[in-house]
Short mmCIF file of C-alpha atoms in Angstrom, two decimals:
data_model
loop_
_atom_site.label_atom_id
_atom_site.label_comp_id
_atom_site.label_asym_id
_atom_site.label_seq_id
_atom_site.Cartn_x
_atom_site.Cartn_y
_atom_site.Cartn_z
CA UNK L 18 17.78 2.34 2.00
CA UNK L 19 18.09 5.84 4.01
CA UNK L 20 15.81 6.36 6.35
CA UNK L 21 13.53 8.96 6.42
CA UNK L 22 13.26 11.85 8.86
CA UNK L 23 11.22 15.21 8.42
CA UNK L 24 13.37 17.98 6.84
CA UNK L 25 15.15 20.28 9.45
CA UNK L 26 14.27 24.01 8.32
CA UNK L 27 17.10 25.04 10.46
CA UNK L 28 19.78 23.97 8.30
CA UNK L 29 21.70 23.14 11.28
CA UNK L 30 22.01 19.95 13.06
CA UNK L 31 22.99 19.19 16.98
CA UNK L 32 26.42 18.92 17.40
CA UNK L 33 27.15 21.38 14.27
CA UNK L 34 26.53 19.42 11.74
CA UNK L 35 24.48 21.17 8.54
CA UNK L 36 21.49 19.21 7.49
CA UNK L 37 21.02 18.66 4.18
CA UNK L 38 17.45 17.93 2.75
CA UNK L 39 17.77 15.62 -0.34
CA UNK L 40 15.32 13.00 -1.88
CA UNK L 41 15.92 9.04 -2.12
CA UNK L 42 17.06 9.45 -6.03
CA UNK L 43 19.51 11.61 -5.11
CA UNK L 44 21.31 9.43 -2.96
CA UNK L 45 20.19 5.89 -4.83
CA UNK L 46 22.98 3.66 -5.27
CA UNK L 47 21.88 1.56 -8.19
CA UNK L 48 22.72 2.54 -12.01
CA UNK L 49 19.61 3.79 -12.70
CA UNK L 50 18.65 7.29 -14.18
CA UNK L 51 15.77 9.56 -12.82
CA UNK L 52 13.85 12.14 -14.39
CA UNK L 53 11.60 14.29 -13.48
CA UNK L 54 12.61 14.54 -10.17
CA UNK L 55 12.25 11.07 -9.50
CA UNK L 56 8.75 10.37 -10.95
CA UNK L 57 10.12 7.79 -14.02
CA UNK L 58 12.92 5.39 -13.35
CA UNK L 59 15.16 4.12 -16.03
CA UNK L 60 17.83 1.79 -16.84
CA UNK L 61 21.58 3.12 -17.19
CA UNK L 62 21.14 2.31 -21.12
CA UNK L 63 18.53 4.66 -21.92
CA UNK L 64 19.50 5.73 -24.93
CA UNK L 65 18.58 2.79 -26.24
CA UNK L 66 14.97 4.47 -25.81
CA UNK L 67 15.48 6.61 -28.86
CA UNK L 68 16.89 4.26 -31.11
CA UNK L 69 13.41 2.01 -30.33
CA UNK L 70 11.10 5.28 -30.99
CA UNK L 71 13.18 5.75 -34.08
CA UNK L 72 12.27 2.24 -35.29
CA UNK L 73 8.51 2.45 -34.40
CA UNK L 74 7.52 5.77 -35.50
CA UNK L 75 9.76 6.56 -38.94
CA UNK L 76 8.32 3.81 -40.50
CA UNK L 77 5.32 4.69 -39.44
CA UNK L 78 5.38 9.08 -40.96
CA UNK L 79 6.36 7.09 -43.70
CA UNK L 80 3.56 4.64 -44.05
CA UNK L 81 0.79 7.21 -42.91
CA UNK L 82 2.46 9.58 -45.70
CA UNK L 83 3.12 7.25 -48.92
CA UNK L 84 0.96 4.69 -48.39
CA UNK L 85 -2.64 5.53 -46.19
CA UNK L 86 -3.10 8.76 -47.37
CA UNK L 87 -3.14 6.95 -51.08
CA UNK L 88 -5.76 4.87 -49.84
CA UNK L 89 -7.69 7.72 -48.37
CA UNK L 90 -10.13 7.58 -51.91
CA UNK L 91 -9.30 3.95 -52.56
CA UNK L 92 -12.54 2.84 -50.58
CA UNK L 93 -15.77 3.61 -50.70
CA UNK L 94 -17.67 5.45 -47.89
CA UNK L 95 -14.75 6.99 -46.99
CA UNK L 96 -13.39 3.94 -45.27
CA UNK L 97 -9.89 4.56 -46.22
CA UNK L 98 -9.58 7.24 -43.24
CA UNK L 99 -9.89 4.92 -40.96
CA UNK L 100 -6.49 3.08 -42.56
CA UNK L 101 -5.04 6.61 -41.65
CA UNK L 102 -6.29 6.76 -38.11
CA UNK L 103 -5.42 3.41 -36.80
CA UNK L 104 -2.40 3.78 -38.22
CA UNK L 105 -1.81 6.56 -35.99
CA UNK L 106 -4.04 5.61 -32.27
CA UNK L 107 -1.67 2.34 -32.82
CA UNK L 108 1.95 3.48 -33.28
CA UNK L 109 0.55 6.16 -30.11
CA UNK L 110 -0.27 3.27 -28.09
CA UNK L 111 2.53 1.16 -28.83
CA UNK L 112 5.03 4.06 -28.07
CA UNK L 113 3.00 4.22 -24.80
CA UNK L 114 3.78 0.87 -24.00
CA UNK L 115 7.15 1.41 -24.70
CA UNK L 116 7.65 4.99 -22.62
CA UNK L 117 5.51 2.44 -19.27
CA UNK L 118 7.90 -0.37 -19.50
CA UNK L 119 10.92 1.65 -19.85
CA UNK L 120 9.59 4.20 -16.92
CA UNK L 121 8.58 2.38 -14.10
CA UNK L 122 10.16 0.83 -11.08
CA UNK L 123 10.50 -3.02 -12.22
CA UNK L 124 10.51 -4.36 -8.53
CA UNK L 125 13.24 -3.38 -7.07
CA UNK L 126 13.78 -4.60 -3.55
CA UNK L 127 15.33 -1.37 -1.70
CA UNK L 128 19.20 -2.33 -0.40
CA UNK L 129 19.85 -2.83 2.93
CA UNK L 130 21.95 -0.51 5.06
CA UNK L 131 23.76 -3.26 7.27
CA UNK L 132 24.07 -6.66 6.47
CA UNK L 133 22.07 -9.75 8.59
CA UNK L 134 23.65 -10.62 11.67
CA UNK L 135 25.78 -13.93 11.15
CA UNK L 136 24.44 -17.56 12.17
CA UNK L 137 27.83 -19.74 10.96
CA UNK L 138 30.55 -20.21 12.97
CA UNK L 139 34.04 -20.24 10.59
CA UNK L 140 35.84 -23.03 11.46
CA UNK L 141 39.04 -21.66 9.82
CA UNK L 142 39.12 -18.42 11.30
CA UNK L 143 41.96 -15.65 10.12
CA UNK L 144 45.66 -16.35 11.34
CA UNK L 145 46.03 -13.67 14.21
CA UNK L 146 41.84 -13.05 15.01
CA UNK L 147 41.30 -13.28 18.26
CA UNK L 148 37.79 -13.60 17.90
CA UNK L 149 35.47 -16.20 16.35
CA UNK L 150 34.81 -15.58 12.49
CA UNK L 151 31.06 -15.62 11.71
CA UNK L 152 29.99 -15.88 8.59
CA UNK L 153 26.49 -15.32 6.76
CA UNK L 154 25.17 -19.03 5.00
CA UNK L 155 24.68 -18.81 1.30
CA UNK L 156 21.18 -20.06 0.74
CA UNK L 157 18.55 -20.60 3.00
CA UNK L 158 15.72 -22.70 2.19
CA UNK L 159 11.59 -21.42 1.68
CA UNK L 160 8.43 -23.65 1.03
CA UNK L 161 6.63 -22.60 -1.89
CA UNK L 162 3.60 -24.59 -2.59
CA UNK L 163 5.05 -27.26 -0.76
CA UNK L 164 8.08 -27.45 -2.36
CA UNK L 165 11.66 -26.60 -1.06
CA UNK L 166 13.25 -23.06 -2.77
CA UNK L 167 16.52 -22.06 -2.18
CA UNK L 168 16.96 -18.32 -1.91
CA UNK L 169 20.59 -16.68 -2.50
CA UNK L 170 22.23 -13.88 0.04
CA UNK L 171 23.36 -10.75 -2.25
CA UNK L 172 26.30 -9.36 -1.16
CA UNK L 173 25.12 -5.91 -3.35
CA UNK L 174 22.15 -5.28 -1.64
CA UNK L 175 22.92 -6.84 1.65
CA UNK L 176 19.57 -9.53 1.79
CA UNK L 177 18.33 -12.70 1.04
CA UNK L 178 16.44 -12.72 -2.44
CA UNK L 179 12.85 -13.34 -1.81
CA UNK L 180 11.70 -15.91 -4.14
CA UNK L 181 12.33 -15.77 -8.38
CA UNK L 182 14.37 -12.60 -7.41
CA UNK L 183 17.69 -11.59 -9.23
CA UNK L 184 20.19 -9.04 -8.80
CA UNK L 185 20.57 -7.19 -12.73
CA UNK L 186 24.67 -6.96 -13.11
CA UNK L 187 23.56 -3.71 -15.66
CA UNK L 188 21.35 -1.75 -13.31
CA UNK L 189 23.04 -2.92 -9.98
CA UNK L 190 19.47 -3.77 -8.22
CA UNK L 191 17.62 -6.92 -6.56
CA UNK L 192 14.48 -7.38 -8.71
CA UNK L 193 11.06 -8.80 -8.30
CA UNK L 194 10.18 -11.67 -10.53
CA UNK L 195 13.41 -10.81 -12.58
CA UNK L 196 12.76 -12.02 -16.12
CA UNK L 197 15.76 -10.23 -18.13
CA UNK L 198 17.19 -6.84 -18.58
CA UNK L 199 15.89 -5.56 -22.14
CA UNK L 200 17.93 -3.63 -23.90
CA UNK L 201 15.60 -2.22 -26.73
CA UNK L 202 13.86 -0.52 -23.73
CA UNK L 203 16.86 0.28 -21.69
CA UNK L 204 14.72 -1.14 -18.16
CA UNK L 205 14.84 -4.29 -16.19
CA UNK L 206 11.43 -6.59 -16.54
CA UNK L 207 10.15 -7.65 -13.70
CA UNK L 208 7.01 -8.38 -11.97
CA UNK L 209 5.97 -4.66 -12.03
CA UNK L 210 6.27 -4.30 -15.83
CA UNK L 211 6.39 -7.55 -17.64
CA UNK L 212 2.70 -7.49 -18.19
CA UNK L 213 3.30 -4.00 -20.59
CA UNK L 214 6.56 -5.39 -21.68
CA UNK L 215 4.19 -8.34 -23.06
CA UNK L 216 1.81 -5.98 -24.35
CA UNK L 217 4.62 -3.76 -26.01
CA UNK L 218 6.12 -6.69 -28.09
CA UNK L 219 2.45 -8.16 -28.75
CA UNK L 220 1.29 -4.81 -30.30
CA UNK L 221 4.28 -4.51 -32.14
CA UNK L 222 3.87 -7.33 -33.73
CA UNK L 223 0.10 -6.33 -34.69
CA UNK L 224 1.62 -3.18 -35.93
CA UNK L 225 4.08 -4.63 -38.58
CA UNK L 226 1.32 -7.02 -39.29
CA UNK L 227 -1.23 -4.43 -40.27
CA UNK L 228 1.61 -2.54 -41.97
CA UNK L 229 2.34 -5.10 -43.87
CA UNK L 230 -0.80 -5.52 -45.23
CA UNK L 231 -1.93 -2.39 -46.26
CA UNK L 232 1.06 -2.13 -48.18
CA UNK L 233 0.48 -4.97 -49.97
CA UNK L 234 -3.48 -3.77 -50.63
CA UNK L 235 -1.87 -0.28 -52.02
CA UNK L 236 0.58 -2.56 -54.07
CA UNK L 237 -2.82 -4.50 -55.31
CA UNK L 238 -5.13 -1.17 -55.91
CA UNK L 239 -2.04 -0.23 -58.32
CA UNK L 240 -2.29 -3.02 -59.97
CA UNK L 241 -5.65 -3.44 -60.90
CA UNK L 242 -5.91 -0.08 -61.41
CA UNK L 243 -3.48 0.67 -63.77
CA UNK L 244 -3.30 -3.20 -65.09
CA UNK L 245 0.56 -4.13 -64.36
CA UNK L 246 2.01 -6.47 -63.25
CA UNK L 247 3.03 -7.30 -59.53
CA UNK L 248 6.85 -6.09 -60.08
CA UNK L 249 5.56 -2.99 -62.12
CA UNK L 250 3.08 -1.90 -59.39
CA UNK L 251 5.70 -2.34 -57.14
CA UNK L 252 8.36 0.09 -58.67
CA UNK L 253 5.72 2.48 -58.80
CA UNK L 254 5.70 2.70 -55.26
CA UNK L 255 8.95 2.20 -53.70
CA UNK L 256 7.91 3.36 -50.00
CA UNK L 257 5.86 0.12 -49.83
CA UNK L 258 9.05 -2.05 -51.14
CA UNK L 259 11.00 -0.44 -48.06
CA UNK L 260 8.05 -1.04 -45.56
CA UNK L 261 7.53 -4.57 -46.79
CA UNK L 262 10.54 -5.36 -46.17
CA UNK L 263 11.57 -3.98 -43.05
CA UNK L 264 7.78 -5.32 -41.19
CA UNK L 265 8.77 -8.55 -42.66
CA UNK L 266 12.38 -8.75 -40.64
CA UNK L 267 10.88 -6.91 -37.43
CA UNK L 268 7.75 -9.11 -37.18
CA UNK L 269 10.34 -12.25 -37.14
CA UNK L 270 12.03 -10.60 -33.97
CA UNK L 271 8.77 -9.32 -31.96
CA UNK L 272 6.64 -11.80 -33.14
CA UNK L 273 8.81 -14.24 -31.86
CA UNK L 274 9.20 -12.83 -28.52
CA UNK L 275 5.35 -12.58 -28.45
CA UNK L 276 5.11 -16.22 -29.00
CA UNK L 277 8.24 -17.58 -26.37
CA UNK L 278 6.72 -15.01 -23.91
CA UNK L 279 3.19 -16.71 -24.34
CA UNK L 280 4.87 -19.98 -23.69
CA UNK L 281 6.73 -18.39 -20.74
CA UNK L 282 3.34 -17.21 -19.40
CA UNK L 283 1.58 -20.50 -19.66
CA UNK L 284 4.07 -22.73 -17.99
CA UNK L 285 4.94 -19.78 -15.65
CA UNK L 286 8.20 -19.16 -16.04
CA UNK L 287 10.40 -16.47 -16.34
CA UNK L 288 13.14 -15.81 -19.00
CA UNK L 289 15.93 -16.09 -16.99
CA UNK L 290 14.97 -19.16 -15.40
CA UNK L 291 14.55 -20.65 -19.12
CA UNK L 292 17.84 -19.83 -19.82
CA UNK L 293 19.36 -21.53 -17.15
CA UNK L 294 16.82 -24.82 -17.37
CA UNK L 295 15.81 -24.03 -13.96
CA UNK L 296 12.92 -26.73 -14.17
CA UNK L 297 14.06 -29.18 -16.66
CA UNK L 298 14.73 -31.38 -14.02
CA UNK L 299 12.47 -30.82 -11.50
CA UNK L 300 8.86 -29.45 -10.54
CA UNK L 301 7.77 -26.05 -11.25
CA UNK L 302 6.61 -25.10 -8.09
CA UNK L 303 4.58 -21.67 -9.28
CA UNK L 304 3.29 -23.72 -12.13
CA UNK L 305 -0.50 -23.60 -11.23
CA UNK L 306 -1.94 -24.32 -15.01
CA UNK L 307 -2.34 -22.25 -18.03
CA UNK L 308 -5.79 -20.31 -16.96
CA UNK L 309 -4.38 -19.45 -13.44
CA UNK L 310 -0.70 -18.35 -14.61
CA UNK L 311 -2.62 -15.87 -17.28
CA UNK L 312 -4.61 -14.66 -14.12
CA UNK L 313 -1.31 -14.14 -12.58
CA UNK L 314 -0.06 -11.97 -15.43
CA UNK L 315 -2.79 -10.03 -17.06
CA UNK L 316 -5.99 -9.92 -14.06
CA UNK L 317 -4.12 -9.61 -10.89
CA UNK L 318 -3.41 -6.35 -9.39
CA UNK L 319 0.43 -5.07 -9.61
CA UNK L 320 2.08 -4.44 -6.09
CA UNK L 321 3.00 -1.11 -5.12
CA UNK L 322 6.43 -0.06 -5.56
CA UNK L 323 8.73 -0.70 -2.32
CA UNK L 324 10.35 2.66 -2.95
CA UNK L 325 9.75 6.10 -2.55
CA UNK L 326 12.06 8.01 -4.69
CA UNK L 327 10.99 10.76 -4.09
CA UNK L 328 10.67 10.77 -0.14
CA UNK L 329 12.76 13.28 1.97
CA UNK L 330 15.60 12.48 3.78
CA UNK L 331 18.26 14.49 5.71
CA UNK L 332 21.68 14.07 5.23
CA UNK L 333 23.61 15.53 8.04
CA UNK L 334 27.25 16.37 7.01
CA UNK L 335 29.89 18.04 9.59
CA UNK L 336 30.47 21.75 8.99
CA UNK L 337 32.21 22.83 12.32
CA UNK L 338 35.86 22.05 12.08
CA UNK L 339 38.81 23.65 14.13
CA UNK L 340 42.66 23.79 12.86
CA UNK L 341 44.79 21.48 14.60
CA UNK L 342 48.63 21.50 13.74
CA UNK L 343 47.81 22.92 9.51
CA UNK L 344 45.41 19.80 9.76
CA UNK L 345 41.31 19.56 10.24
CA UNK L 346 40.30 17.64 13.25
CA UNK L 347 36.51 16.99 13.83
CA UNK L 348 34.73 16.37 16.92
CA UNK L 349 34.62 13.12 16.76
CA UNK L 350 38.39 13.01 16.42
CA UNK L 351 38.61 15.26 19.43
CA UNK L 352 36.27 13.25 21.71
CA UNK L 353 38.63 10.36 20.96
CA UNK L 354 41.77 11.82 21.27
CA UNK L 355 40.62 12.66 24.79
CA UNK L 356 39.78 9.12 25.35
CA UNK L 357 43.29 8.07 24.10
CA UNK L 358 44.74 10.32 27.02
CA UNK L 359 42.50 9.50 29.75
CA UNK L 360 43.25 5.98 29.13
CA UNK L 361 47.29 6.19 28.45
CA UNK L 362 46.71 8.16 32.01
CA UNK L 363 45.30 4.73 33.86
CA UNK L 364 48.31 2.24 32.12
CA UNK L 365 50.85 4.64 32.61
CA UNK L 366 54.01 2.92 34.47
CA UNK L 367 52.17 -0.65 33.49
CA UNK L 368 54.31 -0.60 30.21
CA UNK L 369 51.54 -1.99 28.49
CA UNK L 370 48.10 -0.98 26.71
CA UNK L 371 44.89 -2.39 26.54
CA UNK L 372 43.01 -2.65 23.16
CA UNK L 373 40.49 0.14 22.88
CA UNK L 374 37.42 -1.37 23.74
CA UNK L 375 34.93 0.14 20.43
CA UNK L 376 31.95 -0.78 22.06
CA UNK L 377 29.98 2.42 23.04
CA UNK L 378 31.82 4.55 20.59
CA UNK L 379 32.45 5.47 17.28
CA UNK L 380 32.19 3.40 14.51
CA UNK L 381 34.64 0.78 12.98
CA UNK L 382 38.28 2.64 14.80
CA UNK L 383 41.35 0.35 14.54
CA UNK L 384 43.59 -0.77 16.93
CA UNK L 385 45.96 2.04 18.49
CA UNK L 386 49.23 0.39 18.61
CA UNK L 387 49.03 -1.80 15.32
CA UNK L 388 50.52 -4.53 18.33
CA UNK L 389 47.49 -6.60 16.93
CA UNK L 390 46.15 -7.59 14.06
CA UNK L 391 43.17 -6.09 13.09
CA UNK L 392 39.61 -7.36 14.45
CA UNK L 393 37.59 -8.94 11.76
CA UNK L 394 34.22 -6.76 11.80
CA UNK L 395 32.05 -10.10 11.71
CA UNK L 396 30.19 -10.39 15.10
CA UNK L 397 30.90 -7.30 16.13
CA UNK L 398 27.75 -5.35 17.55
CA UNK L 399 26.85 -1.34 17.89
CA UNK L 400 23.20 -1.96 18.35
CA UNK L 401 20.26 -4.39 17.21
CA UNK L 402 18.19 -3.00 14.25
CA UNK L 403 15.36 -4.41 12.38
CA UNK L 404 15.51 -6.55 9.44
CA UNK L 405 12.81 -6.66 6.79
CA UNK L 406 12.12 -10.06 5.96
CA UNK L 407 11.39 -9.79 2.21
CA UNK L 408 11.79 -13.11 1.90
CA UNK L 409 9.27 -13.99 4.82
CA UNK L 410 6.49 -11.90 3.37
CA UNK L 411 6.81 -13.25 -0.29
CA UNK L 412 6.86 -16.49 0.66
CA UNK L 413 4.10 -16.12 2.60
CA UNK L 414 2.26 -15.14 -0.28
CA UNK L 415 3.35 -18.39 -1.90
CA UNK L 416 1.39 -20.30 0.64
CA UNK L 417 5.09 -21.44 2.29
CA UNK L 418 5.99 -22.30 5.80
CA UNK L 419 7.89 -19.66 7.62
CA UNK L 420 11.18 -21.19 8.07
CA UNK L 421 13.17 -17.83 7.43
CA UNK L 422 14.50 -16.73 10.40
CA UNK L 423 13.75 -12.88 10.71
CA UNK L 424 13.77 -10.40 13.65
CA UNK L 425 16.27 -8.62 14.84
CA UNK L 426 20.38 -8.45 13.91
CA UNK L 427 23.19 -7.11 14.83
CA UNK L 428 25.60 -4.47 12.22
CA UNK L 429 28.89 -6.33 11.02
CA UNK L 430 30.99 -3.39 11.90
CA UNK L 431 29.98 0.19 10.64
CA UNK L 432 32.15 1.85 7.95
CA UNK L 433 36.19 2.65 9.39
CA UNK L 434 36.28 5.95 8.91
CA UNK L 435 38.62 8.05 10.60
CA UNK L 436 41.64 5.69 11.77
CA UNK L 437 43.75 6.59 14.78
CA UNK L 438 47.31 6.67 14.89
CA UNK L 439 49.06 5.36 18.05
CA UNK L 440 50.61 8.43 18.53
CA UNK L 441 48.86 10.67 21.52
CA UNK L 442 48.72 14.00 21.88
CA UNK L 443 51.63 15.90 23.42
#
């Protein structure tokens, strides 16, 4: 993540550079799409969205206008408004459900900015390094419950997944709890929306249901009504045909997600590990029985998001240049140009220059005389910073043993911008 540091009113930074005040969607480097200046998060495939609202509320204009407003006088004490109105309050709330899943922040774990400092030593380092490769281990090992739980190091985002955590290929982000990315509502669900991804699909299901239904009544009124048969009432009111038949396909689909989801729940298991038999052979560790993973799900509070989208950062960006030879030169290329003499200056006569030492300067600069190879950026160090131990704190909350090792690490190499040609200034 950026970090954050109070906007400069100014609009000028030390050294020349121009600040620029910008919010953390603005520079966010998953595939996700913001709106409303950051207040709802959604999934690259949002479109999908519209094609869901289409399916939920045309059928329902149509049911509310063929079918309940025939029943309106169809019961007595004007009971048949009430066919009308829940109807209505339950395609609302479903659509709700839908617009919460869809908008909210799943769990995503914010990105690092530098990677962990490296523990392995590569035993097969690079033909030409001349220093020891390091290398980052794969997996590391937590204690969840009392049980051993490998965790994964994601090259994306720079971490080690805390516990059950993923990284979504679609919306390029570490998530929570990851259970699957949905396309019908164009979001990753995770632990901070698959309790109203549940409820969406659940009272979806009770929607076609009572759809279904009251067509079927309407079908039945005509009937008895007008003494015809089943097929005959039924041509005389095609809407109800069309309705039957679509609820009866959807409520296959959502109603069967309702039901593997309630399995999911009560075993405590996630979709994704399902699919990939993640406990067919051994012990569920979060497994806790079916009252306490329903607690988990439905009666237990849902974390705060670990991002601020819209928090302020400043983005400084270099605005004083000066024309050198038809070319731009900054001041950092200046200051190291000057370093470049200064230093030919001490080895001249020797025949022979020393590699420019990059500690205590800029970031990531290559060798000047392309005589060696270049240094592999693992192990390098421009300063310790501080690594948040996701993994630490959630399995902590798992009742596991701290063996993470956490603190501080060192950057593998900053980004190489602005290489140096061996060539020095005349």
């Amino acid at each position: 993540m950026y970090g954050v540091h109070p906007p400069n009113n100014s609009g000028e930074a030390d050294g020349g550079a121009t600040a620029e005040v910008i919010r953390t969607y603005q520079t966010w480097k998953g595939s996700n799409i913001f709106f409303l200046g950051g207040r709802f998060i959604f999934g690259p495939d949002i479109r999908s969205i519209f094609l869901s609202l289409f399916l939920i509320i045309a059928p329902a204009i149509v049911f509310c206008v063929f079918v309940a407003r025939k029943l309106l006088d169809k019961f007595n004490h004007h009971l048949g408004i009430l066919v009308m109105v829940i109807a209505i309050v339950f395609t609302i709330y479903v659509v709700t459900l839908l617009l919460v899943t869809s908008g909210r922040d799943p769990g995503i774990i914010p990105r690092n900015t530098h990677p962990p400092e490296p523990e392995i030593i590569d035993q097969n380092p690079e033909v030409g390094s001349q220093t020891p490769q390091l290398r980052l281990p794969r997996f590391k090992e937590v204690m969840v419950n009392g049980f051993t739980v490998k965790v994964k190091y994601c090259d994306t985002c720079m971490l080690y997944r805390p516990p059950r955590c993923s990284h979504c290929s679609i919306c390029d982000n570490c998530v929570q709890r990851f259970d699957h990315h949905c396309p019908w509502v164009g979001q990753c669900i995770g632990l901070r929306n698959y309790r109203f991804f549940f409820m969406f699909v659940s009272s979806a299901t009770l929607l076609c249901i009572y759809v279904f239904a009251f067509c079927w009544v309407y079908v039945i009124k005509i009937k008895n009504s007008e003494e015809k048969s089943i097929w005959g009432a039924l041509i005389k009111t095609p809407a109800s045909i069309a309705l039957i038949i679509y609820t009866f396909i959807c409520v296959w689909f959502v109603g069967g997600l309702t039901v593997f989801h309630l399995y999911l729940i009560s075993t405590n298991q996630s979709t994704y590990e399902n699919f990939r038999y993640r406990y067919d052979q051994t012990v569920n560790p979060y497994n806790r029985g079916i009252i306490e993973n329903f607690k988990d799900v439905f009666w237990r509070s849902i974390p705060p998001s670990k991002n601020n989208f819209r928090a302020v950062l400043v983005r400084e960006s270099e605005s004083r240049t000066r024309s050198s030879g038809g070319g731009f030169v900054n001041s950092n290329a200046e200051k190291t140009l000057s370093d470049i003499e200064m230093r030919e200056r001490k080895d001249n006569g020797s025949g022979q220059v020393n590699q420019y030492n990059e500690t205590g300067h800029g970031e990531g600069r290559s060798d000047l005389r392309g005589s060696h190879p270049r240094r592999s950026s693992w192990g390098r160090r421009s300063g310790n910073w501080e690594l948040q131990s996701d993994v630490a704190s959630v399995a902590s909350g798992l009742g596991d043993s701290n063996r993470i090792v956490g603190g501080s690490s060192g950057s593998l190499g900053g980004s190489r911008g602005g290489q140096l040609t061996g060539q020095s200034r005349q």
